[in-house]
Short mmCIF file of C-alpha atoms in Angstrom, two decimals:
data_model
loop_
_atom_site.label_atom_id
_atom_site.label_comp_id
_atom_site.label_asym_id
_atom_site.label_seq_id
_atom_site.Cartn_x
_atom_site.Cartn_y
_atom_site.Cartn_z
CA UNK H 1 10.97 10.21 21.34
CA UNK H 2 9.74 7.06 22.26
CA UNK H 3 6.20 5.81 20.61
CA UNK H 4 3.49 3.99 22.64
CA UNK H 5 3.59 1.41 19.47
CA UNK H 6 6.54 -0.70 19.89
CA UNK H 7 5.72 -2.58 16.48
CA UNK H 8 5.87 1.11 14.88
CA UNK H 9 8.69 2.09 16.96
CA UNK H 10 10.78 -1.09 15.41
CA UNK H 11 9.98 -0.05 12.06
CA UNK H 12 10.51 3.62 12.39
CA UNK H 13 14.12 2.40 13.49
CA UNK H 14 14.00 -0.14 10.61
CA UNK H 15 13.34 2.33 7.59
CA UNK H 16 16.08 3.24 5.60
CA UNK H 17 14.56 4.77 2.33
CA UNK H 18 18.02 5.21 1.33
CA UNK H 19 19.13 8.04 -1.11
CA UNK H 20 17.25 9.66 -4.29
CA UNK H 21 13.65 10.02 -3.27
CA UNK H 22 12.97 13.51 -0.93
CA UNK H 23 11.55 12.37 2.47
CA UNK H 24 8.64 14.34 4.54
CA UNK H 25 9.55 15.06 7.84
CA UNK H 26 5.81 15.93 9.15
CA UNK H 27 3.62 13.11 7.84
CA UNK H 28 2.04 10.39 9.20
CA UNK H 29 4.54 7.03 9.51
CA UNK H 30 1.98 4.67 10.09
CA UNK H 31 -0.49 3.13 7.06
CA UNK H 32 -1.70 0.17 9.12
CA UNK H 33 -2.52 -0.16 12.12
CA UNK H 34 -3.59 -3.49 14.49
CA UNK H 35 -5.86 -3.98 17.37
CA UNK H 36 -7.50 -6.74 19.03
CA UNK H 37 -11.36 -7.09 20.13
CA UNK H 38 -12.68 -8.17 22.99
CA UNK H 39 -13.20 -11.23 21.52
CA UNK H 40 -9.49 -11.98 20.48
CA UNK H 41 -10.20 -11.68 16.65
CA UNK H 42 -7.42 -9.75 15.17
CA UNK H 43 -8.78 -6.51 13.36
CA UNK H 44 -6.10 -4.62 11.11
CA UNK H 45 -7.99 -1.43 10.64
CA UNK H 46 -7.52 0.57 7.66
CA UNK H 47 -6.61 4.10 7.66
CA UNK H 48 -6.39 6.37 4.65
CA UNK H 49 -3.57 6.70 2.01
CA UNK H 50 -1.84 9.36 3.80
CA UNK H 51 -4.45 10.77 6.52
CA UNK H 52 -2.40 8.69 9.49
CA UNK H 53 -6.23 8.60 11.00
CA UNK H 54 -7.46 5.02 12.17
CA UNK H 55 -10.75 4.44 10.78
CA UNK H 56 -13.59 5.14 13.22
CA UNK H 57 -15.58 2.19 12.92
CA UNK H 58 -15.56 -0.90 10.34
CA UNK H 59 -18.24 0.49 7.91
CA UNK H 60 -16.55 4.27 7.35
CA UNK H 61 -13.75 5.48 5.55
CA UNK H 62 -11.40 8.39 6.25
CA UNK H 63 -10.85 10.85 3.54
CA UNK H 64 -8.19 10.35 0.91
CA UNK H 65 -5.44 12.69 0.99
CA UNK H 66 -2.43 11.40 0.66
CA UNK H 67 -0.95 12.63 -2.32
CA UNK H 68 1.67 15.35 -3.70
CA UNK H 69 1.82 16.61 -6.91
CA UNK H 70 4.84 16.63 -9.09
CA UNK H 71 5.75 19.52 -10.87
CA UNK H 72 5.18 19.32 -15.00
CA UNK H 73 8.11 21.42 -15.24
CA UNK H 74 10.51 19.04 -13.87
CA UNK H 75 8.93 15.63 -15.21
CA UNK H 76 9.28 17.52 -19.22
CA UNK H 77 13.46 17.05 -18.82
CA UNK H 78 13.49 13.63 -18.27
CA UNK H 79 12.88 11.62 -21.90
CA UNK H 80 11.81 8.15 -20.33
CA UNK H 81 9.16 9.65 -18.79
CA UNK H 82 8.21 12.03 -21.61
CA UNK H 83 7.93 9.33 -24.01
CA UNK H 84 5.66 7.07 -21.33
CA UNK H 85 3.45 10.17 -21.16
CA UNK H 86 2.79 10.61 -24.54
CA UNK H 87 2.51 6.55 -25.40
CA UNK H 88 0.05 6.48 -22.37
CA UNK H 89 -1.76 9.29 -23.50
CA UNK H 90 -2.17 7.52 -27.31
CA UNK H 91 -3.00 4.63 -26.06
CA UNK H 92 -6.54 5.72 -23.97
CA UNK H 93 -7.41 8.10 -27.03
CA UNK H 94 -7.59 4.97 -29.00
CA UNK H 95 -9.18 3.04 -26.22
CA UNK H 96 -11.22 3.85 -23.28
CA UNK H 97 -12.24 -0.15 -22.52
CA UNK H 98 -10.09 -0.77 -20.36
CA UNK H 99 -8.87 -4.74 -19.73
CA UNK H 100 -5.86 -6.17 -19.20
CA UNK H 101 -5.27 -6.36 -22.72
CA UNK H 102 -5.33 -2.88 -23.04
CA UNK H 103 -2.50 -0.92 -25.02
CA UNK H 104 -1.71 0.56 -21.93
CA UNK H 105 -0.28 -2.73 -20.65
CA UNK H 106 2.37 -2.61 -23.31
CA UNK H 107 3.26 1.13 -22.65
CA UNK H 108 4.49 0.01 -19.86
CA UNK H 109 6.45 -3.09 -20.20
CA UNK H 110 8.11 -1.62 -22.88
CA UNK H 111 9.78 0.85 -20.52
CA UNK H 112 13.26 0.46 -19.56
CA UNK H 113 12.55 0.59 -15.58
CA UNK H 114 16.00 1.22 -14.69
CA UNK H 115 16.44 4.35 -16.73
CA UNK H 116 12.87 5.32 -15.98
CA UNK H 117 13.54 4.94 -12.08
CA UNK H 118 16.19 6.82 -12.13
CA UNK H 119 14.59 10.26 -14.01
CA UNK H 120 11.52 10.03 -11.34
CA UNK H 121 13.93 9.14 -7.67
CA UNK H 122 13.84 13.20 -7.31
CA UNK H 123 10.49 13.70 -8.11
CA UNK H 124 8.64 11.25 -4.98
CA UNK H 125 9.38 11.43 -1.70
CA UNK H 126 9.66 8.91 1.17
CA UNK H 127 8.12 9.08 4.38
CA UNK H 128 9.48 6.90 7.25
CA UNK H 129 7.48 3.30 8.16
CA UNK H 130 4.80 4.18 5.30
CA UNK H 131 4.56 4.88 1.51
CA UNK H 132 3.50 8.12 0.02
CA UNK H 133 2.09 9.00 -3.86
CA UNK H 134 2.93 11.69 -6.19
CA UNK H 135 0.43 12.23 -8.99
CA UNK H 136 2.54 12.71 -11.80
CA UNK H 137 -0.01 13.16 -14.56
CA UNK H 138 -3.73 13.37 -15.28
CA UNK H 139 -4.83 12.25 -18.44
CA UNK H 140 -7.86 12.38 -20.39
CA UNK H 141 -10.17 9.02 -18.20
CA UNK H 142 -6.38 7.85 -16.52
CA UNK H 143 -3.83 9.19 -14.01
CA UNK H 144 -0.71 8.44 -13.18
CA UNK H 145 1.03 7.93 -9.64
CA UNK H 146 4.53 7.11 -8.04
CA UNK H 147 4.61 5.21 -5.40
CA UNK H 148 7.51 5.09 -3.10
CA UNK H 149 7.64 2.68 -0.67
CA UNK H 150 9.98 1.95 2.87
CA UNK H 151 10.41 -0.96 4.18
CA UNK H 152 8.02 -2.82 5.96
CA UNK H 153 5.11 -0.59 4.93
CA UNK H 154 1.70 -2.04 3.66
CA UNK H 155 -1.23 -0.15 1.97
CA UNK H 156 -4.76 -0.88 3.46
CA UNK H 157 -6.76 -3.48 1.86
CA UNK H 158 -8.64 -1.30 -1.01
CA UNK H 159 -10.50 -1.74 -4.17
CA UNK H 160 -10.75 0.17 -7.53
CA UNK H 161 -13.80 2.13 -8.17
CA UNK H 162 -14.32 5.82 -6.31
CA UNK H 163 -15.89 5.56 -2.77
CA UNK H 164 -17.29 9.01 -4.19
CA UNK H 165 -18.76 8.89 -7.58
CA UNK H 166 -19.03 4.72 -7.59
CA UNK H 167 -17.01 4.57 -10.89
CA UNK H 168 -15.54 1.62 -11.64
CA UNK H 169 -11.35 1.94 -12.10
CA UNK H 170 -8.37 0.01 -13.14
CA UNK H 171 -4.71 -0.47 -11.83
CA UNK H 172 -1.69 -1.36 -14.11
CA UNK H 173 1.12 -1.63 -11.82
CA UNK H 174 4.76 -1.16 -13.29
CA UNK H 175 7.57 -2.10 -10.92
CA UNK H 176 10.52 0.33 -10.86
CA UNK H 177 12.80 -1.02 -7.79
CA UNK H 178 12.74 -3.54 -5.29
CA UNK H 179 9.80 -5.72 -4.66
CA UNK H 180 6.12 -5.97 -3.85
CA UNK H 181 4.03 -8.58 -1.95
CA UNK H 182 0.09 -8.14 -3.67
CA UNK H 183 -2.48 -9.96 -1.53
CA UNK H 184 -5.45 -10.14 -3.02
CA UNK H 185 -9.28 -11.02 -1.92
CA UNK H 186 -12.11 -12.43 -4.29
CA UNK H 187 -15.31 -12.58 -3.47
CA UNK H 188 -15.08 -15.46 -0.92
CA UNK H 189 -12.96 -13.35 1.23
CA UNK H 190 -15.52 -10.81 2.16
CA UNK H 191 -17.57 -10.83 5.90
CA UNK H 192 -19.98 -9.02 7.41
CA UNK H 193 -21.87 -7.41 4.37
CA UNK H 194 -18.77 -6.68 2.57
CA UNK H 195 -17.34 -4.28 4.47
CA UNK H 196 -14.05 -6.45 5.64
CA UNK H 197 -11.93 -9.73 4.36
CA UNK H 198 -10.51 -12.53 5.55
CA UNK H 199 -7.04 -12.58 6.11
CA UNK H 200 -6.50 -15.64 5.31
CA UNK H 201 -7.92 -16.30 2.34
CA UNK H 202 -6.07 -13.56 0.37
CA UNK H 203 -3.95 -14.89 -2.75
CA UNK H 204 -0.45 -13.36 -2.72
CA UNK H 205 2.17 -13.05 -5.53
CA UNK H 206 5.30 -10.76 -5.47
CA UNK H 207 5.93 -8.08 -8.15
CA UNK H 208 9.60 -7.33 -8.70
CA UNK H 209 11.40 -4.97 -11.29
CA UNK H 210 10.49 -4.46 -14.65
CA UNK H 211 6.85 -6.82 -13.47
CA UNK H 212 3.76 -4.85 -14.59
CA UNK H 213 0.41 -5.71 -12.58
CA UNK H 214 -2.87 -5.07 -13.06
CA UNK H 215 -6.28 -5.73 -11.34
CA UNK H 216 -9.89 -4.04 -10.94
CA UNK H 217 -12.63 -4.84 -8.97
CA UNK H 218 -13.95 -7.42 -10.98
CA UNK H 219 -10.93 -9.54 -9.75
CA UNK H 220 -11.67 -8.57 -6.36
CA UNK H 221 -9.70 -6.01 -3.61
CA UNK H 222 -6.16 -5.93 -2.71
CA UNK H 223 -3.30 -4.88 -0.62
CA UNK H 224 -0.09 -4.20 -1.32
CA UNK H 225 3.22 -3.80 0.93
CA UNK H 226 7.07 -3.77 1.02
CA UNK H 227 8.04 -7.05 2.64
CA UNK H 228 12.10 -6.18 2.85
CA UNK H 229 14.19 -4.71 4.17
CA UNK H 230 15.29 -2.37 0.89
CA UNK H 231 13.17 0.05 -0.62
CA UNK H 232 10.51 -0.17 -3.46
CA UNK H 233 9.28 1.96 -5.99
CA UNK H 234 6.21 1.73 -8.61
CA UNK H 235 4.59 3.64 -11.14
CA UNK H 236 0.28 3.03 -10.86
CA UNK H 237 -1.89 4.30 -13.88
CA UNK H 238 -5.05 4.40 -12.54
CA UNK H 239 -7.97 4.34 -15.52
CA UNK H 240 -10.17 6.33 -15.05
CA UNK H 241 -8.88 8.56 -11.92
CA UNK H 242 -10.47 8.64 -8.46
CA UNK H 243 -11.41 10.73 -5.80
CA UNK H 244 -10.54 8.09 -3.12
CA UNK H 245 -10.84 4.66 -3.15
CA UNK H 246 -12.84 2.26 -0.98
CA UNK H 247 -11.15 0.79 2.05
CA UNK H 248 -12.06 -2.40 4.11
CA UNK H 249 -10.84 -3.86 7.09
CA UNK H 250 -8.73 -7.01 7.37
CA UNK H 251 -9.40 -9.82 9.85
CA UNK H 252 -7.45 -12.55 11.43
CA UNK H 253 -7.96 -15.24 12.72
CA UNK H 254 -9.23 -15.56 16.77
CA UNK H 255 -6.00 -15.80 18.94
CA UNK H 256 -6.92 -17.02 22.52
CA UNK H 257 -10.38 -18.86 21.78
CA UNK H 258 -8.51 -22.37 22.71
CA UNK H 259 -5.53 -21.01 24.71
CA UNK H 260 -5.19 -18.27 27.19
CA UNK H 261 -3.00 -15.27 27.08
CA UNK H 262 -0.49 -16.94 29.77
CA UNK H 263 0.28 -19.74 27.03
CA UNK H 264 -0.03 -18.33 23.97
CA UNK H 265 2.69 -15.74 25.22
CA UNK H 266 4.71 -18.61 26.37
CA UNK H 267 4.26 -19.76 22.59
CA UNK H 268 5.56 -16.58 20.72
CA UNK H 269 8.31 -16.37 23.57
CA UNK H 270 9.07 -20.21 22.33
CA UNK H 271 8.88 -19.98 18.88
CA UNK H 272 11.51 -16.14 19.20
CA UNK H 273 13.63 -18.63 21.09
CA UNK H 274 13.59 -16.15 24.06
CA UNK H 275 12.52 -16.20 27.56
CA UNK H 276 8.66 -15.56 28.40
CA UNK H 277 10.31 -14.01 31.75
CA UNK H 278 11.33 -10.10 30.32
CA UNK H 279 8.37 -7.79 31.01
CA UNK H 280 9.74 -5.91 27.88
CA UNK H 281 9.49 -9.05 25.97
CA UNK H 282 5.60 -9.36 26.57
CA UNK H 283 4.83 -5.79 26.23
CA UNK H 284 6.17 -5.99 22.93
CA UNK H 285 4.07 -9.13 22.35
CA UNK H 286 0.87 -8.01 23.49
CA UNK H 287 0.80 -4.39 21.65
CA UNK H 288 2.22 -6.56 18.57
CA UNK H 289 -1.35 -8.96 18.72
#
């Protein structure tokens, strides 16, 4: 069935999630989505963690809903996890200041990430072009999450406390496969009263096996995406829990305010080393910007 997106459509036919992880056939495929004003500034508008609905206007948020839980019977058989659980547990009884210091940190880069990847591939589940979550345990002021990502997919630009309840929450990130491109935006990056960031002043490093991350909002937002072509997986403890978290919208910067659409096309078609002639070409072009 063909898409009206052909920048979906390419990475629909792109995904290969590969084997392990259980994929959903009915859910959403897109996480991100990209449209242009009237004025040429590139908008990528948010949508929710699993909703698949674009965000009605820059200052609201679509519900959070995007996750599946794991069952408690199956995660009790596997003994990486099991001890992870119980270390992460310890570790917020003792402490509920949370910092990047926190014992928590070291739960988790003591974990062997191989063996722990491979007790939790049957427990997520892909979904094609996107990433999905399974909460996998809820803690006493922490939760935990996998995160299993295809290629090519990218979160929304998000922070850390609950766009419910306005409490403030923290993100240790433990890679389990593949790799992860984190972009993130401090205070400088933020335009029109806070509700969106500039593109292009995000800071980006790259997570990869066995790397455990952490930010909060006090470090400012972030996204976070699958740049390859292979799959990713992580493990996110999330202290304390959220209802859903609060999205903004990323812009770019203006594409035709010094060139019009005839040359910039010509550009792209230039710089792809292919002819600007192909209608195909340009329709790919222009729904792409």
């Amino acid at each position: 069935q063909k898409h009206k997106n052909p920048s979906i459509r390419m990475r629909r036919s792109e995904s290969n999630p590969g084997s392990g992880l259980r994929r959903a056939q009915d859910e959403p495929h897109s996480t991100l989505r990209r449209c242009r004003t009237a004025r040429g500034v590139r908008v990528r508008r948010s949508v929710s963690f699993g909703s698949g609905r674009a965000q009605p206007c820059l200052s609201s948020a679509p519900a959070f809903d995007g996750w599946v839980r794991a069952s408690l019977g199956t995660l009790d058989r596997y003994p990486q996890w099991r001890q992870l659980a119980q270390a992460l547990r310890a570790a917020f009884f003792c402490s509920s200041a949370v910092s990047p210091a926190h014992p928590a940190a070291s739960c988790l880069k003591s974990v062997e990430a191989a063996a722990l990847r491979d007790e939790l591939l049957c427990v997520g589940h892909w979904r094609a072009g996107g990433y999905t979550r399974t909460l996998l345990l809820e803690g006493d002021g922490f939760s935990v999450q996998l995160l299993a990502w295809a290629p090519g997919s990218e979160s929304p630009v998000h922070g850390h406390s609950c766009a419910e309840t306005l409490v403030p929450s923290n993100c240790f990130i433990l890679m389990l496969e593949g790799q992860l491109a984190e972009t993130v935006y401090g205070k400088e990056a933020f335009l029109r009263g806070g509700k969106c960031v500039d593109g292009c002043k995000g800071r980006v490093s790259v997570l990869q096996a066995g790397d455990v991350g952490y930010i909060c909002d006090a470090m400012g937002v972030h996204k976070v995406g699958n740049p390859t072509n292979a799959r990713a997986v992580s493990l996110h403890v999330y202290a304390p829990g959220w209802i859903r978290p609060p999205l903004y919208d990323e812009v770019g910067p203006p594409l035709f305010d010094e060139v019009g659409l005839d040359e910039k096309l010509t550009e792209v078609c230039q710089l792809l080393s292919l002819s600007p002639s192909p209608p195909s070409i340009v329709a790919v072009v222009v729904e792409f910007y």
